[in-house]
Amino acid sequence: MFYGARQLNKRIGAICFGLSLAALSIAANVKAADDYPARRAVFIVPTEAGGDGDLLARALLEGVSARIGQPIVIVNKSGAAGAPGYRELHDAKPDGYTIGLAFPTLFMNKMQGLMPWDHRDFTLIAQHGSFVPIVVSSAKSNRPLKTIKEAISYANAHPGELKFALSVVGGSWWMAGMILQANTKAGFKNIPQEGSGAVVIAQLAGGHTDVGVSGLASAASQIAAGNLNFLATFGQERLPGKYGSVPTLIESGYDVSWDSPNFIVGPPRMPGNIVEKLAKAIEMEVNKPEFQKAALNVSATPIYRSSDQLLKYLDSQRDISREILRKNGVIKEK
């Protein structure tokens, strides 16, 4: 196509104008990122208020808010394994003023067909803590079990007799229980619950099931009351504090570990310098004795992982989870 001089000048002018607007937009975005934060931020928690992860995030954000010099407003969006909260977070403007909390459900949801995205479709900022599941048995069942070896040996010798209480299918505690069975070949009779670890504990404390997987925060009062026996922890190391005498599954002779990382994410394509500012504030808070004490109060392990470290860790957890979901016929990932 040929242009006359006037047409060519107009076209060149339009191109230059467009480039000028693009340059101004880039400059404005860079300045906004440099000035971050200039106002309050919203923090989406994809669970109900008062849960363990919610409490741990609140303990962290109080200090992070003080460090960045702006308030952080927490908004709880519960339901559907966190999918509504994750969806709102994913679709937010990537300017650092909408960030949120995430769990392993972020990648499990995609594999179960509940969301089109996983952790690689968000901006990973940093990990601040982790919850380790535990194995407990009922002291009121017909077969009260005192050690993890006793439980697994009995399950292998009498397949289908021991009732194994688990949280909702696809949840992190359910995943822990299925990993335990896959690695020990224990012949438990699985009894998934329509709820979290607290529902599992209610079944065990009432003697309706024999063994189960839960979080320590949900089980602690029933352990103290003598209604549950604390058999083992899924952690790489023993828990600190009063339950330090309880062995890990690895110590007990089973090559099994699992945890539920809690981490901070944002919408895709957040500016790197904003991510860096937030990550630095998170790292400094995680290392504070006050936050570490708050984490132990909700039976969490304070741990910091940078975005790169976190990506590798979540990838490894996703690969393990995919195999477990496939074996149990609940994977819908394309």
CSV table of C-alpha atoms in Angstrom, one decimal:
chain,number,residue,atom,x,y,z
A,1,MET,CA,0.0,0.0,0.0
A,2,PHE,CA,1.3,3.5,-1.0
A,3,TYR,CA,0.8,6.7,1.0
A,4,GLY,CA,1.0,10.3,-0.1
A,5,ALA,CA,3.3,12.7,1.9
A,6,ARG,CA,0.3,14.1,3.9
A,7,GLN,CA,-1.0,10.6,4.6
A,8,LEU,CA,2.4,9.4,5.6
A,9,ASN,CA,2.9,12.3,8.0
A,10,LYS,CA,-0.4,11.7,9.6
A,11,ARG,CA,0.4,8.0,10.0
A,12,ILE,CA,3.8,8.7,11.5
A,13,GLY,CA,2.2,11.3,13.8
A,14,ALA,CA,-0.4,8.7,15.0
A,15,ILE,CA,2.3,6.1,15.7
A,16,CYS,CA,4.4,8.7,17.6
A,17,PHE,CA,1.3,9.7,19.6
A,18,GLY,CA,0.6,6.1,20.5
A,19,LEU,CA,4.1,5.5,21.5
A,20,SER,CA,4.1,8.6,23.7
A,21,LEU,CA,0.9,7.4,25.4
A,22,ALA,CA,2.5,4.0,26.0
A,23,ALA,CA,5.6,5.6,27.4
A,24,LEU,CA,3.6,7.9,29.7
A,25,SER,CA,1.6,4.9,30.9
A,26,ILE,CA,4.8,2.9,31.6
A,27,ALA,CA,6.2,5.9,33.4
A,28,ALA,CA,3.1,6.3,35.5
A,29,ASN,CA,3.1,2.6,36.4
A,30,VAL,CA,6.7,2.8,37.4
A,31,LYS,CA,6.1,5.9,39.6
A,32,ALA,CA,3.0,4.2,41.2
A,33,ALA,CA,5.2,1.1,42.0
A,34,ASP,CA,7.9,3.3,43.4
A,35,ASP,CA,5.4,5.2,45.6
A,36,TYR,CA,3.8,1.9,46.8
A,37,PRO,CA,1.9,1.8,49.1
A,38,ALA,CA,0.1,5.1,48.9
A,39,ARG,CA,-3.1,3.8,50.4
A,40,ARG,CA,-4.6,0.9,52.2
A,41,ALA,CA,-4.4,-2.6,50.8
A,42,VAL,CA,-7.1,-5.4,50.8
A,43,PHE,CA,-6.1,-8.9,51.9
A,44,ILE,CA,-8.4,-11.7,50.8
A,45,VAL,CA,-8.5,-14.8,53.0
A,46,PRO,CA,-10.3,-17.7,51.1
A,47,THR,CA,-11.6,-19.2,54.3
A,48,GLU,CA,-13.9,-18.2,57.2
A,49,ALA,CA,-12.7,-15.9,59.9
A,50,GLY,CA,-11.2,-17.5,62.9
A,51,GLY,CA,-9.6,-20.5,61.2
A,52,ASP,CA,-6.0,-21.4,61.9
A,53,GLY,CA,-4.8,-19.9,58.6
A,54,ASP,CA,-6.8,-16.8,59.1
A,55,LEU,CA,-5.4,-16.3,62.7
A,56,LEU,CA,-1.8,-16.8,61.5
A,57,ALA,CA,-2.3,-14.3,58.6
A,58,ARG,CA,-3.7,-11.7,61.0
A,59,ALA,CA,-0.7,-12.1,63.3
A,60,LEU,CA,1.6,-11.6,60.3
A,61,LEU,CA,-0.2,-8.7,58.7
A,62,GLU,CA,-0.3,-6.6,61.8
A,63,GLY,CA,3.5,-6.3,61.6
A,64,VAL,CA,3.6,-6.1,57.8
A,65,SER,CA,1.2,-3.2,57.9
A,66,ALA,CA,3.3,-1.3,60.3
A,67,ARG,CA,6.4,-1.9,58.1
A,68,ILE,CA,4.9,-0.7,54.9
A,69,GLY,CA,3.1,2.3,56.6
A,70,GLN,CA,-0.4,1.6,55.4
A,71,PRO,CA,-3.4,-0.4,56.8
A,72,ILE,CA,-4.2,-3.9,55.4
A,73,VAL,CA,-7.9,-4.7,55.5
A,74,ILE,CA,-8.7,-8.4,55.7
A,75,VAL,CA,-11.7,-9.7,53.7
A,76,ASN,CA,-12.8,-13.3,54.3
A,77,LYS,CA,-14.2,-15.1,51.2
A,78,SER,CA,-15.1,-18.7,52.2
A,79,GLY,CA,-16.6,-21.6,50.4
A,80,ALA,CA,-15.9,-24.1,47.6
A,81,ALA,CA,-12.4,-24.9,48.9
A,82,GLY,CA,-11.4,-21.3,48.6
A,83,ALA,CA,-12.4,-20.9,44.9
A,84,PRO,CA,-14.4,-17.7,45.3
A,85,GLY,CA,-11.6,-15.9,47.1
A,86,TYR,CA,-8.9,-17.2,44.7
A,87,ARG,CA,-11.1,-16.0,41.7
A,88,GLU,CA,-11.5,-12.5,43.1
A,89,LEU,CA,-7.8,-12.3,43.8
A,90,HIS,CA,-6.8,-13.5,40.4
A,91,ASP,CA,-9.0,-11.0,38.6
A,92,ALA,CA,-7.9,-8.0,40.7
A,93,LYS,CA,-5.7,-5.2,39.4
A,94,PRO,CA,-2.0,-6.2,39.8
A,95,ASP,CA,-1.0,-3.0,41.6
A,96,GLY,CA,-0.3,-4.5,45.0
A,97,TYR,CA,-3.5,-3.2,46.6
A,98,THR,CA,-5.2,-6.6,46.5
A,99,ILE,CA,-3.2,-9.5,47.8
A,100,GLY,CA,-4.2,-12.6,49.7
A,101,LEU,CA,-3.7,-15.9,51.5
A,102,ALA,CA,-3.3,-19.2,49.8
A,103,PHE,CA,-3.0,-22.9,50.7
A,104,PRO,CA,-2.4,-26.1,48.7
A,105,THR,CA,-6.0,-25.9,47.6
A,106,LEU,CA,-4.7,-23.3,45.1
A,107,PHE,CA,-3.3,-26.1,42.9
A,108,MET,CA,-5.6,-28.9,44.1
A,109,ASN,CA,-8.7,-26.9,42.9
A,110,LYS,CA,-7.4,-26.9,39.4
A,111,MET,CA,-6.7,-30.6,39.4
A,112,GLN,CA,-10.2,-31.2,40.6
A,113,GLY,CA,-11.8,-29.0,38.0
A,114,LEU,CA,-12.8,-26.3,40.4
A,115,MET,CA,-10.7,-23.5,38.9
A,116,PRO,CA,-8.8,-22.9,35.7
A,117,TRP,CA,-5.6,-21.7,37.5
A,118,ASP,CA,-3.1,-22.9,40.0
A,119,HIS,CA,-0.2,-21.3,41.8
A,120,ARG,CA,1.7,-20.6,38.6
A,121,ASP,CA,-1.1,-18.3,37.4
A,122,PHE,CA,-0.7,-16.0,40.4
A,123,THR,CA,2.2,-13.8,41.6
A,124,LEU,CA,3.9,-15.7,44.4
A,125,ILE,CA,5.1,-13.3,47.1
A,126,ALA,CA,6.4,-15.3,50.0
A,127,GLN,CA,5.6,-18.1,52.5
A,128,HIS,CA,5.2,-17.2,56.1
A,129,GLY,CA,4.2,-20.5,57.8
A,130,SER,CA,3.1,-24.0,57.6
A,131,PHE,CA,0.6,-26.4,59.4
A,132,VAL,CA,1.7,-30.0,59.9
A,133,PRO,CA,-1.0,-32.7,60.1
A,134,ILE,CA,-1.0,-35.3,62.9
A,135,VAL,CA,-2.3,-38.8,63.3
A,136,VAL,CA,-4.5,-39.4,66.3
A,137,SER,CA,-6.6,-42.4,67.5
A,138,SER,CA,-9.7,-42.6,69.5
A,139,ALA,CA,-9.4,-43.6,73.2
A,140,LYS,CA,-13.0,-44.6,73.2
A,141,SER,CA,-13.2,-46.9,70.2
A,142,ASN,CA,-13.3,-50.7,70.5
A,143,ARG,CA,-9.7,-50.8,69.6
A,144,PRO,CA,-7.8,-48.0,71.3
A,145,LEU,CA,-4.4,-47.7,69.7
A,146,LYS,CA,-1.4,-46.2,71.5
A,147,THR,CA,1.3,-46.0,68.7
A,148,ILE,CA,1.4,-45.5,65.0
A,149,LYS,CA,3.2,-48.8,64.5
A,150,GLU,CA,0.3,-50.5,66.3
A,151,ALA,CA,-2.2,-48.8,64.2
A,152,ILE,CA,-0.6,-49.6,60.8
A,153,SER,CA,0.3,-53.2,61.8
A,154,TYR,CA,-3.3,-53.8,62.9
A,155,ALA,CA,-4.7,-52.2,59.7
A,156,ASN,CA,-2.4,-54.4,57.5
A,157,ALA,CA,-3.4,-57.6,59.5
A,158,HIS,CA,-7.1,-56.8,59.5
A,159,PRO,CA,-7.9,-54.9,56.3
A,160,GLY,CA,-11.1,-52.8,56.4
A,161,GLU,CA,-11.6,-53.1,60.2
A,162,LEU,CA,-10.1,-49.8,61.4
A,163,LYS,CA,-12.2,-46.8,60.5
A,164,PHE,CA,-10.0,-43.9,59.3
A,165,ALA,CA,-11.5,-40.5,59.6
A,166,LEU,CA,-10.4,-37.9,57.0
A,167,SER,CA,-11.4,-34.4,56.0
A,168,VAL,CA,-13.2,-33.5,52.8
A,169,VAL,CA,-11.9,-35.3,49.7
A,170,GLY,CA,-9.2,-33.3,48.0
A,171,GLY,CA,-8.3,-31.2,51.2
A,172,SER,CA,-4.8,-31.0,52.5
A,173,TRP,CA,-5.5,-33.3,55.6
A,174,TRP,CA,-7.2,-35.8,53.3
A,175,MET,CA,-4.2,-35.7,51.1
A,176,ALA,CA,-1.9,-36.5,54.1
A,177,GLY,CA,-4.0,-39.5,55.0
A,178,MET,CA,-4.0,-40.8,51.5
A,179,ILE,CA,-0.2,-40.4,51.3
A,180,LEU,CA,0.2,-42.3,54.5
A,181,GLN,CA,-1.8,-45.2,53.2
A,182,ALA,CA,-0.1,-45.2,49.8
A,183,ASN,CA,3.3,-45.5,51.5
A,184,THR,CA,2.4,-48.0,54.2
A,185,LYS,CA,-0.2,-50.1,52.3
A,186,ALA,CA,-2.3,-49.8,55.5
A,187,GLY,CA,-5.8,-51.4,55.0
A,188,PHE,CA,-7.8,-48.7,56.7
A,189,LYS,CA,-11.5,-48.2,55.9
A,190,ASN,CA,-11.7,-44.5,54.9
A,191,ILE,CA,-14.5,-42.4,56.2
A,192,PRO,CA,-14.2,-38.9,54.6
A,193,GLN,CA,-16.0,-36.1,56.4
A,194,GLU,CA,-17.9,-33.2,54.8
A,195,GLY,CA,-15.7,-30.7,56.6
A,196,SER,CA,-12.3,-29.9,58.1
A,197,GLY,CA,-10.1,-31.4,60.8
A,198,ALA,CA,-12.5,-30.3,63.5
A,199,VAL,CA,-15.2,-32.7,62.1
A,200,VAL,CA,-12.7,-35.5,62.1
A,201,ILE,CA,-11.9,-34.9,65.8
A,202,ALA,CA,-15.6,-34.9,66.7
A,203,GLN,CA,-15.9,-38.4,65.2
A,204,LEU,CA,-12.8,-39.7,66.9
A,205,ALA,CA,-13.6,-38.2,70.3
A,206,GLY,CA,-17.0,-39.8,70.2
A,207,GLY,CA,-15.5,-43.2,69.4
A,208,HIS,CA,-17.2,-43.4,66.0
A,209,THR,CA,-14.0,-43.9,64.2
A,210,ASP,CA,-10.6,-45.4,65.2
A,211,VAL,CA,-7.9,-43.3,63.6
A,212,GLY,CA,-7.7,-40.0,61.8
A,213,VAL,CA,-5.7,-37.1,60.4
A,214,SER,CA,-6.2,-33.6,61.7
A,215,GLY,CA,-4.3,-30.5,62.7
A,216,LEU,CA,-3.0,-30.1,66.3
A,217,ALA,CA,-5.1,-27.0,67.0
A,218,SER,CA,-8.3,-28.9,66.4
A,219,ALA,CA,-7.1,-31.9,68.4
A,220,ALA,CA,-5.3,-30.4,71.3
A,221,SER,CA,-8.2,-30.1,73.7
A,222,GLN,CA,-9.4,-33.7,73.1
A,223,ILE,CA,-5.8,-34.9,73.5
A,224,ALA,CA,-5.5,-33.1,76.8
A,225,ALA,CA,-8.9,-34.5,77.9
A,226,GLY,CA,-7.7,-38.0,77.3
A,227,ASN,CA,-10.2,-38.7,74.5
A,228,LEU,CA,-7.5,-39.0,71.8
A,229,ASN,CA,-4.1,-40.6,71.6
A,230,PHE,CA,-1.5,-38.6,69.7
A,231,LEU,CA,0.3,-41.2,67.6
A,232,ALA,CA,2.6,-39.3,65.2
A,233,THR,CA,3.2,-36.1,63.2
A,234,PHE,CA,3.8,-35.7,59.4
A,235,GLY,CA,6.5,-33.2,59.9
A,236,GLN,CA,10.2,-33.5,59.0
A,237,GLU,CA,11.0,-32.8,62.7
A,238,ARG,CA,9.1,-33.2,65.9
A,239,LEU,CA,6.8,-30.5,67.1
A,240,PRO,CA,8.2,-27.9,69.6
A,241,GLY,CA,6.8,-27.6,73.1
A,242,LYS,CA,4.7,-30.0,75.1
A,243,TYR,CA,4.2,-32.5,72.3
A,244,GLY,CA,7.9,-32.8,71.5
A,245,SER,CA,7.9,-36.5,72.7
A,246,VAL,CA,5.6,-37.5,69.9
A,247,PRO,CA,7.6,-39.1,67.0
A,248,THR,CA,7.4,-38.2,63.4
A,249,LEU,CA,6.3,-40.8,60.9
A,250,ILE,CA,9.8,-40.8,59.4
A,251,GLU,CA,11.2,-41.6,62.9
A,252,SER,CA,8.7,-44.4,63.2
A,253,GLY,CA,10.0,-46.1,60.1
A,254,TYR,CA,7.7,-44.7,57.4
A,255,ASP,CA,9.0,-42.5,54.6
A,256,VAL,CA,6.0,-40.1,54.9
A,257,SER,CA,5.8,-36.4,55.4
A,258,TRP,CA,3.4,-33.6,54.4
A,259,ASP,CA,2.6,-30.1,55.4
A,260,SER,CA,0.1,-27.4,54.5
A,261,PRO,CA,2.1,-24.2,53.5
A,262,ASN,CA,0.4,-20.9,54.1
A,263,PHE,CA,1.7,-18.2,51.7
A,264,ILE,CA,0.9,-14.8,50.2
A,265,VAL,CA,0.0,-14.3,46.6
A,266,GLY,CA,-1.2,-11.5,44.3
A,267,PRO,CA,-2.9,-11.2,40.9
A,268,PRO,CA,-0.7,-12.2,37.9
A,269,ARG,CA,2.0,-9.8,36.6
A,270,MET,CA,2.5,-7.7,39.8
A,271,PRO,CA,5.5,-5.3,39.5
A,272,GLY,CA,8.7,-6.8,40.8
A,273,ASN,CA,9.6,-3.9,43.1
A,274,ILE,CA,6.2,-4.2,44.8
A,275,VAL,CA,6.6,-7.9,45.3
A,276,GLU,CA,10.1,-7.2,46.7
A,277,LYS,CA,8.8,-4.6,49.2
A,278,LEU,CA,6.1,-7.0,50.5
A,279,ALA,CA,8.4,-10.0,50.6
A,280,LYS,CA,11.0,-8.1,52.6
A,281,ALA,CA,8.4,-7.0,55.1
A,282,ILE,CA,7.1,-10.5,55.4
A,283,GLU,CA,10.5,-12.0,55.9
A,284,MET,CA,11.3,-9.5,58.7
A,285,GLU,CA,8.0,-10.3,60.5
A,286,VAL,CA,8.5,-14.1,60.2
A,287,ASN,CA,11.9,-13.7,62.0
A,288,LYS,CA,10.4,-11.7,64.9
A,289,PRO,CA,9.9,-13.6,68.2
A,290,GLU,CA,6.4,-12.1,68.5
A,291,PHE,CA,5.2,-13.7,65.3
A,292,GLN,CA,7.0,-17.0,66.0
A,293,LYS,CA,5.2,-17.1,69.4
A,294,ALA,CA,1.9,-16.3,67.7
A,295,ALA,CA,2.5,-19.1,65.2
A,296,LEU,CA,3.1,-21.6,67.9
A,297,ASN,CA,-0.1,-20.5,69.7
A,298,VAL,CA,-2.1,-21.8,66.7
A,299,SER,CA,0.1,-24.9,66.3
A,300,ALA,CA,1.9,-23.5,63.1
A,301,THR,CA,5.5,-23.6,62.2
A,302,PRO,CA,6.9,-20.1,61.2
A,303,ILE,CA,8.9,-20.5,58.0
A,304,TYR,CA,9.9,-18.0,55.3
A,305,ARG,CA,10.4,-19.0,51.6
A,306,SER,CA,11.0,-16.5,48.9
A,307,SER,CA,9.0,-16.6,45.7
A,308,ASP,CA,11.5,-18.7,43.9
A,309,GLN,CA,11.9,-21.2,46.7
A,310,LEU,CA,8.1,-21.3,47.1
A,311,LEU,CA,7.5,-22.0,43.5
A,312,LYS,CA,9.8,-25.1,43.6
A,313,TYR,CA,8.2,-26.4,46.8
A,314,LEU,CA,4.6,-25.9,45.5
A,315,ASP,CA,5.6,-27.7,42.2
A,316,SER,CA,6.8,-30.7,44.2
A,317,GLN,CA,3.6,-30.8,46.3
A,318,ARG,CA,1.5,-30.5,43.2
A,319,ASP,CA,3.2,-33.5,41.6
A,320,ILE,CA,2.7,-35.6,44.7
A,321,SER,CA,-1.0,-34.5,44.9
A,322,ARG,CA,-1.7,-35.2,41.3
A,323,GLU,CA,-0.6,-38.8,41.6
A,324,ILE,CA,-2.8,-39.3,44.8
A,325,LEU,CA,-5.8,-37.7,43.1
A,326,ARG,CA,-5.3,-39.8,40.0
A,327,LYS,CA,-5.2,-43.0,42.0
A,328,ASN,CA,-8.4,-42.1,43.8
A,329,GLY,CA,-10.2,-41.2,40.6
A,330,VAL,CA,-11.0,-37.6,41.5
A,331,ILE,CA,-8.6,-35.7,39.1
A,332,LYS,CA,-10.3,-33.7,36.4
A,333,GLU,CA,-7.4,-31.7,35.2
A,334,LYS,CA,-7.1,-31.4,31.4
